[in-house]
Coordinates of C-alpha atoms and ligand atoms in Angstrom, one line a residue:
M1 CA 101.4 62.8 133.7
N2 CA 101.2 67.1 133.4
E3 CA 98.4 68.4 130.5
N4 CA 101.0 69.2 127.9
Q5 CA 102.0 65.5 128.0
R6 CA 98.5 64.4 127.8
I7 CA 97.0 66.3 125.2
I8 CA 100.1 65.9 122.4
E9 CA 99.0 61.8 123.6
E10 CA 95.4 62.6 122.4
Y11 CA 96.6 64.1 119.3
Q12 CA 98.5 60.8 118.4
R13 CA 95.6 59.1 119.1
N14 CA 93.8 60.9 116.6
G15 CA 96.8 60.5 113.7
I16 CA 98.8 64.1 114.6
S17 CA 102.7 62.8 115.3
K18 CA 104.7 64.5 117.9
E19 CA 106.4 66.5 115.6
V20 CA 103.8 68.3 113.5
Y21 CA 102.0 69.0 117.2
E22 CA 105.3 70.4 118.2
F23 CA 105.5 72.9 114.9
G24 CA 102.1 73.9 115.5
S25 CA 102.2 74.7 118.9
K26 CA 105.9 77.5 118.3
I27 CA 103.6 78.8 115.5
E28 CA 100.2 79.3 117.9
E29 CA 102.6 80.5 120.7
K30 CA 103.3 83.4 118.7
L31 CA 99.5 83.9 117.6
K32 CA 99.1 84.8 121.1
E33 CA 98.3 88.7 120.7
R34 CA 96.0 88.6 117.4
F35 CA 94.3 85.7 118.7
C36 CA 93.5 88.1 121.9
Y37 CA 92.4 90.8 119.1
F38 CA 89.8 88.9 117.9
D39 CA 88.7 87.8 121.0
K40 CA 87.6 91.2 122.0
I41 CA 86.2 91.6 118.8
A42 CA 83.9 88.3 119.4
E43 CA 83.3 89.5 122.8
I44 CA 82.0 93.3 121.4
N45 CA 79.9 91.5 118.6
Q46 CA 78.8 88.9 121.3
M47 CA 77.6 91.4 123.1
K48 CA 76.0 93.3 119.8
V49 CA 73.9 90.4 119.3
I50 CA 73.1 90.1 123.1
A51 CA 71.6 93.6 123.5
A52 CA 69.9 93.1 119.6
M53 CA 67.5 90.4 121.3
Q54 CA 66.8 92.0 124.8
K55 CA 65.3 94.8 122.9
H56 CA 63.3 93.4 120.5
R57 CA 62.0 90.9 123.4
V58 CA 63.0 87.4 121.9
S59 CA 60.7 84.7 123.7
A60 CA 60.1 81.6 123.8
E61 CA 57.0 82.0 121.5
C62 CA 59.4 83.1 119.1
F63 CA 60.6 79.7 118.3
H64 CA 57.1 78.6 117.7
A65 CA 57.1 76.7 114.0
A66 CA 54.4 78.9 112.2
N67 CA 52.9 77.3 108.7
G68 CA 50.7 78.1 106.4
Y69 CA 50.7 82.3 105.0
G70 CA 52.8 83.1 108.3
Y71 CA 50.8 86.2 109.1
N72 CA 51.9 87.8 112.5
D73 CA 54.7 85.4 112.4
L74 CA 56.4 86.6 115.8
G75 CA 59.5 84.4 115.3
R76 CA 60.2 86.3 112.1
D77 CA 59.1 89.2 112.3
T78 CA 61.5 90.0 115.9
L79 CA 64.2 87.7 114.0
E80 CA 64.2 90.8 111.5
A81 CA 64.3 93.2 113.8
V82 CA 67.1 91.8 115.3
Y83 CA 69.5 91.9 112.4
A84 CA 68.7 95.1 111.9
E85 CA 69.0 95.9 115.1
C86 CA 72.8 94.2 114.7
F87 CA 73.9 95.3 111.9
R88 CA 72.3 98.5 112.1
G89 CA 69.6 98.7 109.9
E90 CA 66.3 100.3 109.3
D91 CA 65.0 96.9 108.3
A92 CA 66.0 93.3 106.9
L93 CA 64.4 90.3 105.5
V94 CA 65.7 87.5 106.9
R95 CA 63.8 84.3 105.3
P96 CA 64.5 80.5 104.9
Q97 CA 62.4 81.1 101.2
I98 CA 66.0 83.0 100.9
T99 CA 67.7 79.9 99.5
C100 CA 71.1 81.2 99.6
G101 CA 73.5 84.1 99.3
T102 CA 73.3 83.8 95.2
H103 CA 69.5 84.5 95.9
A104 CA 69.5 87.1 98.4
L105 CA 72.0 89.3 95.9
A106 CA 70.1 88.2 92.6
L107 CA 66.7 89.5 94.8
A108 CA 68.1 92.9 96.4
L109 CA 69.5 93.6 92.5
M110 CA 66.5 92.4 90.4
S111 CA 63.9 94.1 93.6
N112 CA 66.0 97.6 93.1
L113 CA 66.7 98.2 89.3
R114 CA 64.2 98.8 86.5
P115 CA 64.7 98.3 82.9
G116 CA 67.2 101.0 81.6
D117 CA 69.2 101.4 84.7
E118 CA 72.8 100.7 85.1
L119 CA 74.6 98.6 87.9
L120 CA 78.0 99.1 88.4
S121 CA 80.5 97.0 90.4
P122 CA 83.8 99.4 91.3
V123 CA 85.6 96.7 92.5
G124 CA 85.8 94.3 89.7
K125 CA 84.6 91.3 88.9
P126 CA 82.4 90.1 91.1
Y127 CA 81.5 86.4 92.4
D128 CA 81.2 83.9 90.1
T129 CA 77.7 82.9 90.5
L130 CA 77.0 86.6 90.2
E131 CA 78.0 86.9 86.2
E132 CA 74.8 84.6 85.5
V133 CA 72.8 86.6 87.5
I134 CA 73.7 89.3 86.0
G135 CA 73.9 88.6 82.8
I136 CA 77.9 89.7 82.2
R137 CA 78.1 85.2 81.2
P138 CA 74.7 84.8 79.2
S139 CA 72.5 83.3 80.8
K140 CA 68.4 83.0 81.3
G141 CA 66.4 85.5 83.7
S142 CA 69.5 87.5 83.6
L143 CA 68.9 90.8 84.9
A144 CA 70.9 91.8 81.0
E145 CA 67.5 90.0 79.5
Y146 CA 65.6 92.8 81.2
N147 CA 67.9 95.3 80.0
I148 CA 69.2 96.2 82.8
H149 CA 73.4 97.3 82.1
Y150 CA 76.0 96.9 83.7
R151 CA 79.9 98.1 84.1
Q152 CA 82.4 97.4 86.0
V153 CA 85.9 99.5 86.8
D154 CA 88.3 97.2 88.0
L155 CA 91.0 98.0 90.8
L156 CA 94.6 99.0 90.0
P157 CA 97.5 97.0 89.9
D158 CA 97.8 98.0 93.0
G159 CA 94.5 96.5 94.8
N160 CA 93.5 100.6 95.6
F161 CA 90.0 101.6 94.1
D162 CA 90.0 103.0 90.1
F163 CA 88.8 106.8 91.6
E164 CA 89.2 108.3 88.0
G165 CA 87.9 105.4 85.8
I166 CA 84.8 105.4 89.1
K167 CA 83.7 108.7 88.4
N168 CA 84.1 108.2 84.6
A169 CA 81.2 105.0 84.5
I170 CA 79.1 106.9 86.5
N171 CA 76.4 108.8 84.4
E172 CA 72.8 109.3 84.7
K173 CA 72.0 105.3 84.6
T174 CA 73.2 104.3 87.1
K175 CA 71.2 103.3 90.1
M176 CA 73.1 100.8 92.2
V177 CA 76.4 100.1 92.8
T178 CA 77.4 97.0 94.1
I179 CA 80.7 95.9 96.2
Q180 CA 82.1 92.7 97.2
R181 CA 83.4 93.3 100.3
S182 CA 85.5 89.7 100.6
K183 CA 87.9 88.7 97.9
G184 CA 85.9 85.5 97.3
Y185 CA 87.9 83.4 95.4
A186 CA 89.8 86.3 93.5
T187 CA 93.5 87.4 94.6
R188 CA 92.8 90.7 95.1
P189 CA 93.0 92.0 98.7
T190 CA 89.3 91.7 100.9
L191 CA 88.2 94.7 101.7
S192 CA 87.9 96.5 105.6
V193 CA 84.3 98.0 106.5
D194 CA 86.6 101.4 106.4
K195 CA 87.5 101.0 103.0
I196 CA 83.8 100.4 101.8
G197 CA 82.8 103.3 103.8
E198 CA 85.8 105.6 101.9
L199 CA 84.9 104.5 98.7
I200 CA 81.2 104.5 99.0
K201 CA 82.0 108.1 100.3
F202 CA 83.0 109.3 96.7
I203 CA 80.4 107.4 95.3
K204 CA 78.0 109.2 96.4
G205 CA 80.1 112.9 96.9
I206 CA 79.6 111.9 92.6
K207 CA 75.8 110.9 92.5
K208 CA 73.7 111.1 95.8
D209 CA 70.9 109.0 95.4
V210 CA 72.8 105.7 94.0
I211 CA 71.6 102.9 96.2
C212 CA 74.9 101.2 97.7
M213 CA 75.1 96.9 98.4
V214 CA 77.6 95.7 99.9
D215 CA 78.1 92.0 99.2
N216 CA 79.0 90.6 102.6
C217 CA 78.8 87.0 102.1
Y218 CA 81.9 85.7 104.8
G219 CA 82.5 89.3 106.1
E220 CA 80.4 89.6 109.3
F221 CA 81.5 89.2 112.6
V222 CA 84.9 89.5 111.5
E223 CA 85.3 93.3 112.2
E224 CA 83.1 95.1 115.5
K225 CA 81.7 97.3 112.2
E226 CA 79.3 96.1 109.5
P227 CA 79.1 97.8 105.9
L228 CA 76.0 100.1 107.1
E229 CA 77.9 101.8 110.0
A230 CA 79.9 103.0 106.9
G231 CA 77.3 104.4 104.7
A232 CA 75.8 101.5 102.6
D233 CA 72.2 101.3 101.9
L234 CA 72.2 98.0 101.4
I235 CA 74.1 94.5 103.1
V236 CA 73.2 91.0 101.9
G237 CA 74.7 87.2 103.0
S238 CA 74.0 83.7 103.3
L239 CA 73.2 81.9 106.7
I240 CA 75.0 79.3 105.8
K241 CA 77.7 81.6 105.9
N242 CA 79.2 83.8 109.1
P243 CA 75.2 84.7 110.8
G244 CA 74.0 81.3 110.3
G245 CA 76.6 80.2 113.2
G246 CA 76.8 77.0 112.3
L247 CA 73.0 76.4 113.0
A248 CA 70.8 77.8 109.7
P249 CA 70.5 75.1 107.5
I250 CA 69.3 77.3 104.8
G251 CA 68.8 81.4 104.6
G252 CA 69.9 84.6 103.3
Y253 CA 69.3 88.2 103.9
I254 CA 69.2 91.5 103.1
A255 CA 69.7 94.4 105.9
G256 CA 69.5 98.7 105.0
K257 CA 67.0 101.4 104.4
E258 CA 63.5 100.5 104.3
E259 CA 62.5 101.6 101.2
Y260 CA 65.1 99.1 99.8
V261 CA 64.5 95.7 101.7
K262 CA 60.8 95.8 100.8
Q263 CA 61.5 96.4 97.1
A264 CA 63.4 92.7 98.2
S265 CA 60.0 91.6 99.8
Y266 CA 58.0 92.5 97.4
R267 CA 59.9 90.7 94.9
L268 CA 60.6 87.2 97.0
T269 CA 56.9 87.6 97.9
S270 CA 54.5 89.1 95.8
P271 CA 54.0 93.0 95.3
G272 CA 51.1 93.7 97.6
L273 CA 52.6 91.0 100.3
G274 CA 56.3 91.7 100.7
K275 CA 57.6 91.0 104.0
E276 CA 53.4 89.8 105.7
V277 CA 54.0 86.5 104.2
G278 CA 56.2 83.8 104.8
A279 CA 55.8 81.2 107.6
S280 CA 59.2 80.7 109.3
L281 CA 58.3 76.4 109.4
G282 CA 60.1 74.7 111.8
V283 CA 63.6 76.5 111.3
I284 CA 63.3 79.6 113.3
Q285 CA 65.2 78.9 116.3
S286 CA 68.5 78.2 114.8
F287 CA 68.6 81.4 113.0
Y288 CA 68.6 82.4 116.9
Q289 CA 70.5 80.0 117.8
G290 CA 72.8 80.5 115.1
L291 CA 73.0 84.0 114.9
F292 CA 74.4 83.7 118.7
L293 CA 76.8 81.6 118.2
A294 CA 77.6 83.4 114.7
P295 CA 80.7 85.9 116.5
T296 CA 82.1 82.9 118.3
V297 CA 81.6 80.8 115.6
V298 CA 83.4 83.4 113.4
N299 CA 86.1 84.2 116.0
S300 CA 87.4 80.4 115.5
A301 CA 87.1 80.4 112.2
L302 CA 89.5 83.8 111.6
K303 CA 91.6 81.7 114.3
G304 CA 92.1 78.7 111.8
A305 CA 92.9 81.0 109.0
V306 CA 95.7 83.0 110.2
F307 CA 97.0 79.5 111.6
A308 CA 97.3 78.6 109.1
A309 CA 98.8 81.4 107.1
N310 CA 101.8 80.9 109.5
I311 CA 102.3 77.3 109.2
Y312 CA 102.3 77.4 105.5
E313 CA 103.9 80.8 105.3
T314 CA 106.7 79.0 107.3
L315 CA 107.0 76.3 105.4
G316 CA 107.8 78.1 102.3
F317 CA 104.0 78.2 100.4
D318 CA 102.6 81.8 99.4
V319 CA 99.5 82.6 101.6
I320 CA 96.5 85.0 100.6
P321 CA 96.3 86.7 103.1
N322 CA 99.6 86.4 104.4
S323 CA 100.3 85.6 108.0
T324 CA 100.4 89.5 109.7
E325 CA 97.9 91.0 107.4
S326 CA 94.9 92.3 109.0
R327 CA 91.8 90.3 108.2
H328 CA 88.6 91.4 106.7
D329 CA 86.6 87.7 105.9
I330 CA 87.4 84.4 107.2
I331 CA 89.1 82.7 103.9
Q332 CA 93.0 81.8 103.2
A333 CA 94.0 80.7 100.2
V334 CA 97.3 78.4 99.8
T335 CA 99.3 78.1 96.8
F336 CA 101.3 75.0 96.7
H337 CA 102.2 75.4 93.1
K338 CA 102.0 71.5 92.7
K339 CA 99.4 68.9 92.5
E340 CA 99.8 66.2 95.4
P341 CA 100.4 68.8 98.5
M342 CA 97.2 70.5 96.8
I343 CA 95.6 67.0 96.9
A344 CA 97.3 66.0 101.0
F345 CA 96.1 69.3 102.1
C346 CA 92.4 68.7 101.0
Q347 CA 92.8 65.2 102.5
G348 CA 93.6 66.2 105.9
I349 CA 91.2 68.6 105.8
Q350 CA 88.9 66.1 105.8
A351 CA 90.6 63.0 107.6
A352 CA 89.5 65.7 110.4
A353 CA 86.0 66.1 110.3
P354 CA 83.6 65.2 112.2
V355 CA 81.3 64.1 109.5
D356 CA 82.5 61.8 106.3
S357 CA 85.5 61.7 107.9
Y358 CA 86.3 58.3 106.5
V359 CA 85.8 59.6 102.5
T360 CA 88.9 60.4 100.8
P361 CA 88.4 63.6 98.3
E362 CA 89.5 63.2 95.0
P363 CA 89.7 65.4 92.1
W364 CA 86.5 65.1 89.6
A365 CA 85.3 67.1 86.7
M366 CA 82.5 69.3 88.0
P367 CA 80.2 70.8 85.9
G368 CA 80.4 74.3 85.0
Y369 CA 84.3 74.2 85.6
D370 CA 87.2 74.0 83.2
S371 CA 89.8 71.6 85.1
D372 CA 89.3 68.9 87.6
V373 CA 88.1 70.5 90.9
I374 CA 89.3 68.8 94.5
M375 CA 87.1 69.7 97.2
A376 CA 87.1 69.0 101.3
A377 CA 84.1 69.3 103.4
G378 CA 82.3 67.0 106.1
A379 CA 79.7 69.5 107.3
F380 CA 76.4 68.6 109.9
V381 CA 75.0 71.6 107.1
Q382 CA 75.3 70.4 103.1
G383 CA 77.7 73.3 101.4
S384 CA 78.3 75.4 105.1
S385 CA 81.4 77.1 104.7
I386 CA 81.5 78.4 107.9
E387 CA 82.0 75.0 108.7
L388 CA 85.9 73.8 108.1
S389 CA 86.3 73.4 104.4
A390 CA 88.9 73.8 101.4
D391 CA 88.3 73.4 97.6
G392 CA 90.5 74.8 94.8
P393 CA 90.9 73.7 90.8
V394 CA 93.6 71.5 90.4
K395 CA 95.6 73.3 88.3
P396 CA 98.6 76.0 88.0
P397 CA 99.1 76.9 90.7
Y398 CA 97.6 74.5 92.8
S399 CA 95.4 76.8 95.2
V400 CA 93.8 75.8 98.0
Y401 CA 90.8 78.0 99.5
F402 CA 90.1 77.0 103.2
Q403 CA 87.7 78.7 105.6
G404 CA 86.0 77.8 108.5
G405 CA 85.9 76.1 111.5
L406 CA 82.8 76.0 114.2
T407 CA 85.2 75.5 116.6
W408 CA 89.1 76.7 117.0
Y409 CA 89.7 73.1 118.2
H410 CA 88.7 71.5 114.8
A411 CA 89.8 73.9 112.8
K412 CA 92.7 73.3 114.7
L413 CA 92.9 69.6 114.5
G414 CA 92.0 70.2 110.7
I415 CA 95.1 71.8 109.8
L416 CA 97.1 69.9 111.8
M417 CA 96.6 67.1 109.9
S418 CA 96.8 68.5 106.8
L419 CA 100.6 69.0 107.5
Q420 CA 100.3 65.5 108.7
K421 CA 99.5 64.4 105.2
L422 CA 101.9 66.7 103.4
Y423 CA 104.7 65.3 106.7
E424 CA 104.2 61.4 106.1
Q425 CA 104.5 61.9 101.7
N426 CA 107.9 63.6 102.4
L427 CA 106.2 67.3 100.7
V428 CA 106.9 69.7 103.3
N429 CA 110.9 70.3 104.0
R430 CA 111.2 69.0 107.5
E431 CA 114.1 71.7 108.4
L432 CA 111.3 74.5 108.5
M433 CA 109.7 73.0 110.8
C434 CA 112.6 72.9 113.4
Ligands
PLP1 C1 79.7 82.5 99.0 C2 79.1 84.0 98.3 C3 78.0 84.4 97.2 C4 77.4 83.2 97.1 O1 76.8 82.6 98.6 P1 75.9 81.0 97.8 O2 75.2 80.8 99.2 O3 77.3 80.0 97.2 O4 75.1 81.5 96.6 C5 78.7 85.1 96.6 N1 79.4 86.5 97.1 C6 80.8 85.7 97.8 C7 81.5 86.5 98.6 C8 80.5 84.8 98.5 O5 81.3 84.1 99.2

């Protein structure tokens, strides 16, 4: 028996029919060139990470679990130097005490803005959780409560920057600009590092000393360059997304200009103490090892995203980004326009998970949402969205946001399983699979 028959047999044993597998194989065959491109990006980024670890002399001693105040925590200080090097910043703050991406972003904003200052988002509405940080939705402890104002310039209908509007919005109070790289759960395009560079250049041309911060969530290692290389002053992200490589159990980072990173450290710990305290406890080895794996983990997630886009586009569903667009983050949206296929999709992702595969996700009224939400995640780290996961509000247009996959083979199995569920319930046009 040849390898191919063995694989088909193994997929069948795991619940994937021959028809679904063979359709998937045809799609995969057409993606060779794109996968090859992703592999090259991962190869470059892998070397970047290794070189940074070597330059800063990462050693076994760095993995010791420091406790107490954490003065001279070698593991923590070295890791921050490694992050700064990787992302081409002067300095970095990488801590388990930063609980998530939202916290990291709030920290960067609250530490660098002062009462009376203005914050500008030139790329439209920021990620949902930032609305309460900024005070777009009234909220306790928001920037608005500290008399820090916010302005927003939406993207033009064609997705481009509204340069005229941005120019008009910048004034003597504008202290900081926040640019979200990933589209998050909006339908605008994700920004490439080059496009971010263009925008920053324009803004600095109007006001040289404005602090340009990039929300880098879901963007790390997708391209060979990061936003600091395109002129950003600060980049901010979550370790339970891309740079944690699936191993970091918690954490966030802020990297960039030393002055602004230091400000964040004084807010995270205390004025006067800054980066000098904050023991890394027992998690630091997973931060190193996760960063080491991150380029290949992101590579797997990208392959999964493009595979899903091509499968579902071929079957007649709307996908964002589409099957051929270049990628600048790891999120894939699929719009089903009907409830049943959306639910079947999520149930397939769940059924293929290494953890909690036996539970069946159902729509539920999650706090803070105006409709039922369905979520599929069988993750080693709770809420980790660099692991294969899918979710979406169960209301028209019935879009699922799908991301992650620590290995390409798991992402592939998850997507095939999602299709299997649709196939079994007669929710796809089988003629399009031939
Ligand atoms: C996930 C995400 C955040 C918030 O990160 P959490 O870890 O969920 O708090 C902010 N911005 C973007 C673009 C994100 O994708």
